[in-house]
GROMACS .gro file of N, CA and C in nm:
model
  465
    1MET      N    1   0.077  -0.140   0.006
    1MET     CA    2   0.010  -0.015  -0.014
    1MET      C    3   0.080   0.110   0.011
    2ASN      N    4   0.194   0.125   0.109
    2ASN     CA    5   0.271   0.249   0.048
    2ASN      C    6   0.343   0.289  -0.059
    3ARG      N    7   0.343   0.207  -0.148
    3ARG     CA    8   0.411   0.223  -0.276
    3ARG      C    9   0.314   0.257  -0.397
    4ILE      N   10   0.216   0.256  -0.362
    4ILE     CA   11   0.070   0.292  -0.428
    4ILE      C   12   0.075   0.452  -0.395
    5VAL      N   13   0.076   0.474  -0.257
    5VAL     CA   14   0.081   0.617  -0.256
    5VAL      C   15   0.195   0.719  -0.297
    6ILE      N   16   0.325   0.635  -0.295
    6ILE     CA   17   0.457   0.706  -0.347
    6ILE      C   18   0.397   0.731  -0.478
    7ALA      N   19   0.377   0.637  -0.555
    7ALA     CA   20   0.331   0.667  -0.697
    7ALA      C   21   0.269   0.760  -0.737
    8VAL      N   22   0.114   0.760  -0.679
    8VAL     CA   23   0.046   0.853  -0.687
    8VAL      C   24   0.079   0.983  -0.641
    9LEU      N   25   0.177   1.028  -0.547
    9LEU     CA   26   0.240   1.131  -0.521
    9LEU      C   27   0.354   1.183  -0.651
   10ILE      N   28   0.418   1.077  -0.680
   10ILE     CA   29   0.523   1.098  -0.808
   10ILE      C   30   0.418   1.165  -0.916
   11PHE      N   31   0.333   1.110  -0.946
   11PHE     CA   32   0.242   1.124  -1.031
   11PHE      C   33   0.204   1.272  -1.058
   12PHE      N   34   0.117   1.289  -0.925
   12PHE     CA   35   0.086   1.416  -0.908
   12PHE      C   36   0.145   1.518  -0.945
   13SER      N   37   0.298   1.516  -0.899
   13SER     CA   38   0.403   1.603  -0.855
   13SER      C   39   0.418   1.646  -1.004
   14GLY      N   40   0.426   1.563  -1.082
   14GLY     CA   41   0.464   1.573  -1.211
   14GLY      C   42   0.361   1.609  -1.318
   15LEU      N   43   0.236   1.606  -1.264
   15LEU     CA   44   0.131   1.699  -1.356
   15LEU      C   45   0.131   1.842  -1.279
   16ALA      N   46   0.185   1.865  -1.196
   16ALA     CA   47   0.192   2.013  -1.139
   16ALA      C   48   0.306   2.070  -1.225
   17HIS      N   49   0.409   1.994  -1.249
   17HIS     CA   50   0.524   2.111  -1.313
   17HIS      C   51   0.469   2.092  -1.442
   18CYS      N   52   0.392   2.024  -1.507
   18CYS     CA   53   0.349   2.045  -1.642
   18CYS      C   54   0.231   2.174  -1.677
   19GLN      N   55   0.192   2.221  -1.565
   19GLN     CA   56   0.077   2.292  -1.569
   19GLN      C   57   0.114   2.445  -1.646
   20THR      N   58   0.060   2.508  -1.721
   20THR     CA   59   0.045   2.606  -1.780
   20THR      C   60   0.074   2.741  -1.664
   21PRO      N   61   0.142   2.837  -1.662
   21PRO     CA   62   0.178   2.922  -1.551
   21PRO      C   63   0.045   3.008  -1.571
   22ILE      N   64   0.008   3.076  -1.419
   22ILE     CA   65  -0.139   3.156  -1.456
   22ILE      C   66  -0.109   3.249  -1.545
   23TYR      N   67  -0.005   3.322  -1.559
   23TYR     CA   68  -0.014   3.460  -1.635
   23TYR      C   69  -0.014   3.406  -1.777
   24CYS      N   70  -0.024   3.309  -1.845
   24CYS     CA   71  -0.032   3.256  -1.959
   24CYS      C   72  -0.176   3.217  -2.007
   25GLN      N   73  -0.260   3.208  -1.897
   25GLN     CA   74  -0.426   3.163  -1.890
   25GLN      C   75  -0.499   3.248  -1.976
   26PRO      N   76  -0.536   3.229  -2.053
   26PRO     CA   77  -0.601   3.315  -2.139
   26PRO      C   78  -0.705   3.401  -2.073
   27ASP      N   79  -0.773   3.362  -1.943
   27ASP     CA   80  -0.894   3.494  -1.866
   27ASP      C   81  -0.811   3.586  -1.809
   28VAL      N   82  -0.678   3.543  -1.753
   28VAL     CA   83  -0.547   3.613  -1.711
   28VAL      C   84  -0.523   3.702  -1.790
   29ILE      N   85  -0.491   3.687  -1.926
   29ILE     CA   86  -0.415   3.767  -2.034
   29ILE      C   87  -0.529   3.877  -2.023
   30LYS      N   88  -0.656   3.837  -2.047
   30LYS     CA   89  -0.746   3.927  -2.060
   30LYS      C   90  -0.767   4.036  -1.942
   31ALA      N   91  -0.776   3.975  -1.841
   31ALA     CA   92  -0.807   4.083  -1.731
   31ALA      C   93  -0.657   4.156  -1.726
   32MET      N   94  -0.524   4.147  -1.765
   32MET     CA   95  -0.422   4.212  -1.776
   32MET      C   96  -0.458   4.295  -1.893
   33GLY      N   97  -0.524   4.274  -2.018
   33GLY     CA   98  -0.516   4.365  -2.093
   33GLY      C   99  -0.627   4.466  -2.037
   34ARG      N  100  -0.716   4.424  -1.962
   34ARG     CA  101  -0.842   4.541  -1.892
   34ARG      C  102  -0.767   4.622  -1.804
   35ILE      N  103  -0.689   4.566  -1.714
   35ILE     CA  104  -0.635   4.667  -1.648
   35ILE      C  105  -0.531   4.759  -1.702
   36PHE      N  106  -0.486   4.748  -1.818
   36PHE     CA  107  -0.379   4.815  -1.885
   36PHE      C  108  -0.469   4.890  -1.970
   37MET      N  109  -0.580   4.897  -2.036
   37MET     CA  110  -0.667   4.992  -2.085
   37MET      C  111  -0.707   5.070  -1.984
   38GLU      N  112  -0.759   5.045  -1.855
   38GLU     CA  113  -0.768   5.111  -1.722
   38GLU      C  114  -0.707   5.201  -1.702
   39SER      N  115  -0.570   5.194  -1.721
   39SER     CA  116  -0.473   5.289  -1.716
   39SER      C  117  -0.429   5.367  -1.820
   40ALA      N  118  -0.510   5.397  -1.936
   40ALA     CA  119  -0.486   5.466  -2.061
   40ALA      C  120  -0.347   5.418  -2.109
   41ASN      N  121  -0.343   5.273  -2.097
   41ASN     CA  122  -0.234   5.224  -2.166
   41ASN      C  123  -0.107   5.241  -2.102
   42GLY      N  124  -0.108   5.284  -1.946
   42GLY     CA  125   0.036   5.320  -1.881
   42GLY      C  126   0.049   5.482  -1.900
   43THR      N  127  -0.038   5.547  -1.966
   43THR     CA  128  -0.004   5.680  -2.011
   43THR      C  129  -0.034   5.781  -1.900
   44SER      N  130  -0.176   5.745  -1.817
   44SER     CA  131  -0.246   5.838  -1.704
   44SER      C  132  -0.193   5.820  -1.630
   45GLY      N  133  -0.081   5.775  -1.561
   45GLY     CA  134   0.006   5.785  -1.410
   45GLY      C  135  -0.096   5.667  -1.335
   46ILE      N  136  -0.198   5.644  -1.343
   46ILE     CA  137  -0.302   5.584  -1.261
   46ILE      C  138  -0.260   5.428  -1.272
   47GLU      N  139  -0.308   5.347  -1.159
   47GLU     CA  140  -0.269   5.236  -1.149
   47GLU      C  141  -0.408   5.183  -1.149
   48ALA      N  142  -0.389   5.026  -1.214
   48ALA     CA  143  -0.530   4.949  -1.210
   48ALA      C  144  -0.476   4.811  -1.174
   49ALA      N  145  -0.589   4.728  -1.099
   49ALA     CA  146  -0.514   4.583  -1.043
   49ALA      C  147  -0.635   4.502  -1.018
   50PHE      N  148  -0.585   4.366  -1.024
   50PHE     CA  149  -0.672   4.295  -1.030
   50PHE      C  150  -0.591   4.153  -0.902
   51VAL      N  151  -0.640   4.092  -0.837
   51VAL     CA  152  -0.628   3.996  -0.749
   51VAL      C  153  -0.676   3.845  -0.825
   52LEU      N  154  -0.594   3.749  -0.752
   52LEU     CA  155  -0.622   3.606  -0.821
   52LEU      C  156  -0.624   3.536  -0.666
   53ASN      N  157  -0.765   3.484  -0.656
   53ASN     CA  158  -0.796   3.431  -0.531
   53ASN      C  159  -0.812   3.256  -0.550
   54GLY      N  160  -0.813   3.189  -0.462
   54GLY     CA  161  -0.797   3.041  -0.485
   54GLY      C  162  -0.663   2.996  -0.489
   55THR      N  163  -0.658   2.908  -0.571
   55THR     CA  164  -0.530   2.832  -0.601
   55THR      C  165  -0.508   2.850  -0.735
   56PRO      N  166  -0.396   2.819  -0.808
   56PRO     CA  167  -0.333   2.837  -0.950
   56PRO      C  168  -0.429   2.747  -1.009
   57GLU      N  169  -0.494   2.636  -0.977
   57GLU     CA  170  -0.568   2.557  -1.054
   57GLU      C  171  -0.710   2.565  -1.040
   58ALA      N  172  -0.742   2.643  -0.922
   58ALA     CA  173  -0.871   2.674  -0.943
   58ALA      C  174  -0.900   2.839  -0.867
   59TYR      N  175  -0.927   2.911  -0.960
   59TYR     CA  176  -0.880   3.089  -0.915
   59TYR      C  177  -1.014   3.149  -0.969
   60THR      N  178  -1.047   3.276  -0.912
   60THR     CA  179  -1.123   3.361  -0.949
   60THR      C  180  -1.033   3.473  -0.929
   61ILE      N  181  -1.080   3.542  -1.074
   61ILE     CA  182  -1.030   3.666  -1.045
   61ILE      C  183  -1.094   3.799  -1.010
   62TYR      N  184  -1.057   3.870  -0.900
   62TYR     CA  185  -1.161   4.000  -0.887
   62TYR      C  186  -1.100   4.113  -0.929
   63MET      N  187  -1.145   4.188  -0.985
   63MET     CA  188  -1.147   4.319  -1.079
   63MET      C  189  -1.119   4.437  -0.954
   64GLU      N  190  -1.012   4.514  -0.927
   64GLU     CA  191  -1.012   4.583  -0.823
   64GLU      C  192  -1.094   4.732  -0.830
   65PRO      N  193  -1.172   4.782  -0.784
   65PRO     CA  194  -1.233   4.886  -0.812
   65PRO      C  195  -1.119   5.001  -0.847
   66ALA      N  196  -1.182   5.085  -0.969
   66ALA     CA  197  -1.066   5.200  -0.987
   66ALA      C  198  -1.099   5.297  -0.888
   67THR      N  199  -0.963   5.332  -0.826
   67THR     CA  200  -0.934   5.469  -0.741
   67THR      C  201  -0.878   5.579  -0.815
   68LYS      N  202  -0.835   5.571  -0.901
   68LYS     CA  203  -0.791   5.704  -0.975
   68LYS      C  204  -0.668   5.758  -0.905
   69GLU      N  205  -0.559   5.650  -0.828
   69GLU     CA  206  -0.484   5.678  -0.739
   69GLU      C  207  -0.337   5.715  -0.841
   70LYS      N  208  -0.263   5.829  -0.842
   70LYS     CA  209  -0.161   5.830  -0.925
   70LYS      C  210  -0.024   5.765  -0.851
   71MET      N  211   0.016   5.643  -0.929
   71MET     CA  212   0.126   5.576  -0.920
   71MET      C  213   0.136   5.486  -0.794
   72GLN      N  214  -0.003   5.472  -0.766
   72GLN     CA  215  -0.037   5.377  -0.647
   72GLN      C  216  -0.177   5.338  -0.651
   73GLN      N  217  -0.210   5.212  -0.560
   73GLN     CA  218  -0.342   5.169  -0.571
   73GLN      C  219  -0.347   5.120  -0.469
   74ASN      N  220  -0.474   5.116  -0.366
   74ASN     CA  221  -0.531   5.042  -0.267
   74ASN      C  222  -0.564   4.957  -0.339
   75ILE      N  223  -0.538   4.845  -0.284
   75ILE     CA  224  -0.580   4.675  -0.332
   75ILE      C  225  -0.638   4.595  -0.215
   76TYR      N  226  -0.727   4.530  -0.198
   76TYR     CA  227  -0.802   4.460  -0.110
   76TYR      C  228  -0.753   4.314  -0.138
   77THR      N  229  -0.714   4.243  -0.016
   77THR     CA  230  -0.703   4.115  -0.040
   77THR      C  231  -0.791   3.982   0.047
   78TRP      N  232  -0.800   3.897   0.023
   78TRP     CA  233  -0.848   3.799   0.131
   78TRP      C  234  -0.762   3.701   0.174
   79PRO      N  235  -0.808   3.582   0.251
   79PRO     CA  236  -0.733   3.495   0.273
   79PRO      C  237  -0.645   3.380   0.207
   80ASN      N  238  -0.747   3.370   0.042
   80ASN     CA  239  -0.708   3.297  -0.041
   80ASN      C  240  -0.639   3.347  -0.154
   81THR      N  241  -0.620   3.501  -0.138
   81THR     CA  242  -0.543   3.549  -0.258
   81THR      C  243  -0.358   3.498  -0.249
   82PHE      N  244  -0.368   3.466  -0.366
   82PHE     CA  245  -0.257   3.392  -0.401
   82PHE      C  246  -0.158   3.486  -0.492
   83ALA      N  247  -0.199   3.577  -0.569
   83ALA     CA  248  -0.142   3.670  -0.686
   83ALA      C  249  -0.214   3.795  -0.701
   84VAL      N  250  -0.150   3.934  -0.694
   84VAL     CA  251  -0.205   4.034  -0.712
   84VAL      C  252  -0.135   4.083  -0.863
   85VAL      N  253  -0.204   4.138  -0.950
   85VAL     CA  254  -0.159   4.182  -1.123
   85VAL      C  255  -0.206   4.333  -1.091
   86HIS      N  256  -0.083   4.399  -1.118
   86HIS     CA  257  -0.108   4.583  -1.128
   86HIS      C  258  -0.033   4.627  -1.252
   87VAL      N  259  -0.091   4.723  -1.278
   87VAL     CA  260   0.005   4.842  -1.372
   87VAL      C  261   0.084   4.918  -1.336
   88HIS      N  262   0.201   4.919  -1.364
   88HIS     CA  263   0.313   5.056  -1.349
   88HIS      C  264   0.287   5.136  -1.489
   89PRO      N  265   0.259   5.236  -1.421
   89PRO     CA  266   0.268   5.386  -1.532
   89PRO      C  267   0.382   5.360  -1.609
   90ASN      N  268   0.394   5.421  -1.711
   90ASN     CA  269   0.491   5.419  -1.810
   90ASN      C  270   0.616   5.523  -1.744
   91ALA      N  271   0.553   5.611  -1.631
   91ALA     CA  272   0.646   5.689  -1.570
   91ALA      C  273   0.763   5.636  -1.481
   92SER      N  274   0.674   5.454  -1.426
   92SER     CA  275   0.753   5.422  -1.348
   92SER      C  276   0.850   5.324  -1.386
   93GLY      N  277   0.866   5.206  -1.305
   93GLY     CA  278   0.962   5.109  -1.365
   93GLY      C  279   0.906   5.009  -1.361
   94GLU      N  280   0.934   4.894  -1.463
   94GLU     CA  281   0.832   4.791  -1.491
   94GLU      C  282   0.865   4.678  -1.379
   95TYR      N  283   0.958   4.686  -1.294
   95TYR     CA  284   0.978   4.588  -1.156
   95TYR      C  285   0.898   4.635  -1.041
   96PRO      N  286   0.843   4.535  -0.956
   96PRO     CA  287   0.793   4.563  -0.817
   96PRO      C  288   0.834   4.686  -0.749
   97SER      N  289   0.774   4.730  -0.711
   97SER     CA  290   0.860   4.867  -0.600
   97SER      C  291   0.898   4.824  -0.487
   98THR      N  292   0.971   4.836  -0.431
   98THR     CA  293   1.033   4.771  -0.277
   98THR      C  294   1.033   4.858  -0.167
   99PRO      N  295   1.048   4.812  -0.040
   99PRO     CA  296   1.028   4.923   0.041
   99PRO      C  297   1.101   5.045   0.070
  100THR      N  298   1.207   5.015   0.014
  100THR     CA  299   1.288   5.169  -0.031
  100THR      C  300   1.298   5.230  -0.114
  101ASN      N  301   1.199   5.217  -0.219
  101ASN     CA  302   1.205   5.251  -0.343
  101ASN      C  303   1.060   5.253  -0.387
  102ASN      N  304   0.950   5.306  -0.324
  102ASN     CA  305   0.836   5.335  -0.398
  102ASN      C  306   0.785   5.476  -0.432
  103TYR      N  307   0.675   5.526  -0.459
  103TYR     CA  308   0.627   5.633  -0.465
  103TYR      C  309   0.560   5.719  -0.354
  104ALA      N  310   0.498   5.636  -0.262
  104ALA     CA  311   0.411   5.639  -0.169
  104ALA      C  312   0.520   5.654  -0.002
  105GLY      N  313   0.645   5.602  -0.045
  105GLY     CA  314   0.736   5.622   0.038
  105GLY      C  315   0.689   5.595   0.185
  106ASN      N  316   0.622   5.420   0.182
  106ASN     CA  317   0.561   5.393   0.264
  106ASN      C  318   0.610   5.250   0.347
  107GLY      N  319   0.777   5.259   0.278
  107GLY     CA  320   0.849   5.180   0.342
  107GLY      C  321   0.777   5.016   0.370
  108MET      N  322   0.686   4.983   0.221
  108MET     CA  323   0.637   4.849   0.199
  108MET      C  324   0.666   4.859   0.037
  109GLY      N  325   0.633   4.928  -0.037
  109GLY     CA  326   0.615   4.909  -0.194
  109GLY      C  327   0.555   4.762  -0.230
  110ASP      N  328   0.581   4.741  -0.307
  110ASP     CA  329   0.492   4.630  -0.382
  110ASP      C  330   0.573   4.474  -0.319
  111THR      N  331   0.689   4.464  -0.296
  111THR     CA  332   0.784   4.334  -0.254
  111THR      C  333   0.738   4.367  -0.100
  112GLY      N  334   0.729   4.436  -0.024
  112GLY     CA  335   0.683   4.438   0.102
  112GLY      C  336   0.551   4.391   0.110
  113MET      N  337   0.461   4.431   0.057
  113MET     CA  338   0.323   4.396   0.050
  113MET      C  339   0.331   4.228   0.014
  114ALA      N  340   0.386   4.196  -0.060
  114ALA     CA  341   0.355   4.070  -0.111
  114ALA      C  342   0.437   3.999  -0.008
  115ASP      N  343   0.533   4.042   0.073
  115ASP     CA  344   0.605   3.956   0.184
  115ASP      C  345   0.491   3.969   0.295
  116LYS      N  346   0.434   4.066   0.323
  116LYS     CA  347   0.360   4.068   0.421
  116LYS      C  348   0.207   3.970   0.406
  117ILE      N  349   0.168   3.942   0.258
  117ILE     CA  350   0.045   3.869   0.231
  117ILE      C  351   0.076   3.752   0.187
  118HIS      N  352   0.191   3.722   0.168
  118HIS     CA  353   0.205   3.595   0.113
  118HIS      C  354   0.156   3.547  -0.020
  119ALA      N  355   0.161   3.665  -0.101
  119ALA     CA  356   0.125   3.643  -0.265
  119ALA      C  357   0.203   3.727  -0.339
  120ASP      N  358   0.223   3.626  -0.470
  120ASP     CA  359   0.314   3.675  -0.580
  120ASP      C  360   0.237   3.823  -0.624
  121ILE      N  361   0.350   3.902  -0.663
  121ILE     CA  362   0.293   4.036  -0.707
  121ILE      C  363   0.343   4.033  -0.861
  122TYR      N  364   0.287   4.055  -0.934
  122TYR     CA  365   0.315   4.087  -1.089
  122TYR      C  366   0.281   4.229  -1.125
  123VAL      N  367   0.360   4.249  -1.226
  123VAL     CA  368   0.339   4.392  -1.280
  123VAL      C  369   0.361   4.409  -1.456
  124VAL      N  370   0.244   4.449  -1.496
  124VAL     CA  371   0.203   4.476  -1.622
  124VAL      C  372   0.244   4.601  -1.641
  125SER      N  373   0.316   4.620  -1.749
  125SER     CA  374   0.401   4.735  -1.829
  125SER      C  375   0.434   4.757  -1.977
  126SER      N  376   0.433   4.867  -2.000
  126SER     CA  377   0.463   4.879  -2.174
  126SER      C  378   0.580   4.808  -2.200
  127ARG      N  379   0.661   4.764  -2.092
  127ARG     CA  380   0.793   4.739  -2.067
  127ARG      C  381   0.810   4.544  -2.069
  128GLY      N  382   0.691   4.510  -2.005
  128GLY     CA  383   0.692   4.374  -1.976
  128GLY      C  384   0.619   4.331  -1.870
  129LEU      N  385   0.635   4.198  -1.871
  129LEU     CA  386   0.542   4.140  -1.726
  129LEU      C  387   0.681   4.109  -1.635
  130THR      N  388   0.647   4.154  -1.524
  130THR     CA  389   0.736   4.108  -1.419
  130THR      C  390   0.661   4.048  -1.308
  131VAL      N  391   0.750   3.957  -1.225
  131VAL     CA  392   0.700   3.904  -1.082
  131VAL      C  393   0.787   3.916  -0.980
  132TYR      N  394   0.722   3.905  -0.878
  132TYR     CA  395   0.827   3.897  -0.729
  132TYR      C  396   0.752   3.785  -0.651
  133TYR      N  397   0.831   3.704  -0.655
  133TYR     CA  398   0.770   3.591  -0.546
  133TYR      C  399   0.821   3.554  -0.418
  134PRO      N  400   0.750   3.610  -0.336
  134PRO     CA  401   0.787   3.593  -0.176
  134PRO      C  402   0.847   3.489  -0.122
  135ALA      N  403   0.809   3.358  -0.168
  135ALA     CA  404   0.830   3.244  -0.113
  135ALA      C  405   1.028   3.230  -0.150
  136THR      N  406   1.084   3.308  -0.307
  136THR     CA  407   1.187   3.298  -0.273
  136THR      C  408   1.264   3.402  -0.286
  137LYS      N  409   1.171   3.532  -0.270
  137LYS     CA  410   1.266   3.663  -0.254
  137LYS      C  411   1.321   3.715  -0.426
  138ASN      N  412   1.255   3.643  -0.536
  138ASN     CA  413   1.314   3.674  -0.672
  138ASN      C  414   1.213   3.742  -0.720
  139THR      N  415   1.295   3.859  -0.795
  139THR     CA  416   1.207   3.894  -0.917
  139THR      C  417   1.258   3.879  -1.029
  140THR      N  418   1.165   3.850  -1.145
  140THR     CA  419   1.197   3.828  -1.263
  140THR      C  420   1.119   3.864  -1.364
  141MET      N  421   1.185   3.898  -1.500
  141MET     CA  422   1.123   3.980  -1.617
  141MET      C  423   1.053   3.801  -1.661
  142LEU      N  424   0.924   3.826  -1.667
  142LEU     CA  425   0.867   3.698  -1.749
  142LEU      C  426   0.852   3.721  -1.888
  143ARG      N  427   0.803   3.806  -1.921
  143ARG     CA  428   0.761   3.845  -2.061
  143ARG      C  429   0.799   3.969  -2.123
  144ARG      N  430   0.878   4.006  -2.206
  144ARG     CA  431   0.924   4.139  -2.255
  144ARG      C  432   0.795   4.222  -2.321
  145ASN      N  433   0.818   4.358  -2.326
  145ASN     CA  434   0.752   4.448  -2.378
  145ASN      C  435   0.566   4.421  -2.413
  146PHE      N  436   0.499   4.370  -2.511
  146PHE     CA  437   0.373   4.335  -2.486
  146PHE      C  438   0.384   4.200  -2.537
  147GLU      N  439   0.456   4.108  -2.528
  147GLU     CA  440   0.442   3.977  -2.498
  147GLU      C  441   0.321   3.918  -2.443
  148TRP      N  442   0.312   4.009  -2.319
  148TRP     CA  443   0.230   3.944  -2.190
  148TRP      C  444   0.084   3.952  -2.267
  149TYR      N  445   0.045   4.028  -2.358
  149TYR     CA  446  -0.074   4.023  -2.368
  149TYR      C  447  -0.117   3.915  -2.490
  150ASN      N  448  -0.033   3.845  -2.546
  150ASN     CA  449  -0.017   3.734  -2.644
  150ASN      C  450   0.001   3.582  -2.584
  151ALA      N  451  -0.072   3.482  -2.568
  151ALA     CA  452  -0.059   3.362  -2.525
  151ALA      C  453   0.048   3.263  -2.580
  152LYS      N  454   0.073   3.338  -2.713
  152LYS     CA  455   0.167   3.239  -2.792
  152LYS      C  456   0.318   3.226  -2.744
  153ASN      N  457   0.357   3.101  -2.757
  153ASN     CA  458   0.491   3.126  -2.677
  153ASN      C  459   0.477   3.133  -2.533
  154CYS      N  460   0.391   3.110  -2.479
  154CYS     CA  461   0.387   3.158  -2.313
  154CYS      C  462   0.433   3.042  -2.271
  155LYS      N  463   0.528   3.046  -2.142
  155LYS     CA  464   0.564   2.928  -2.049
  155LYS      C  465   0.628   2.978  -1.945
   0.00000   0.00000   0.00000
């Protein structure tokens, strides 16, 4: 019986590695396009956002209400929020802000918030799609320029 359990765990583990990344899912790509348009394609200085609640395998997209805040936005999260996706205007950087480098000067920034709520934080911009993973403390460019708006070759 122990051998069956081990085999099943290995099988499920293999499936998890083959899963399409959340940022490659068609509905998430569509939501990224929507928030980018809400920010006047990054030209208005206004941020827009959505959160992903649940798990990467079974999630709900919650579109944040537009707050019209320049270079920042209040974002609501739930206990099951696992990712926050937001726009950085063209006048700001393409990477998540940090506690020591953020417009609000609040000592948190994007990465501080991600560490606090234990959720990945994605930044959509005209320069690409980036992410900060609080579990590893790594920030990565996932897709360059407007590649984030196309599911083709997404991995």
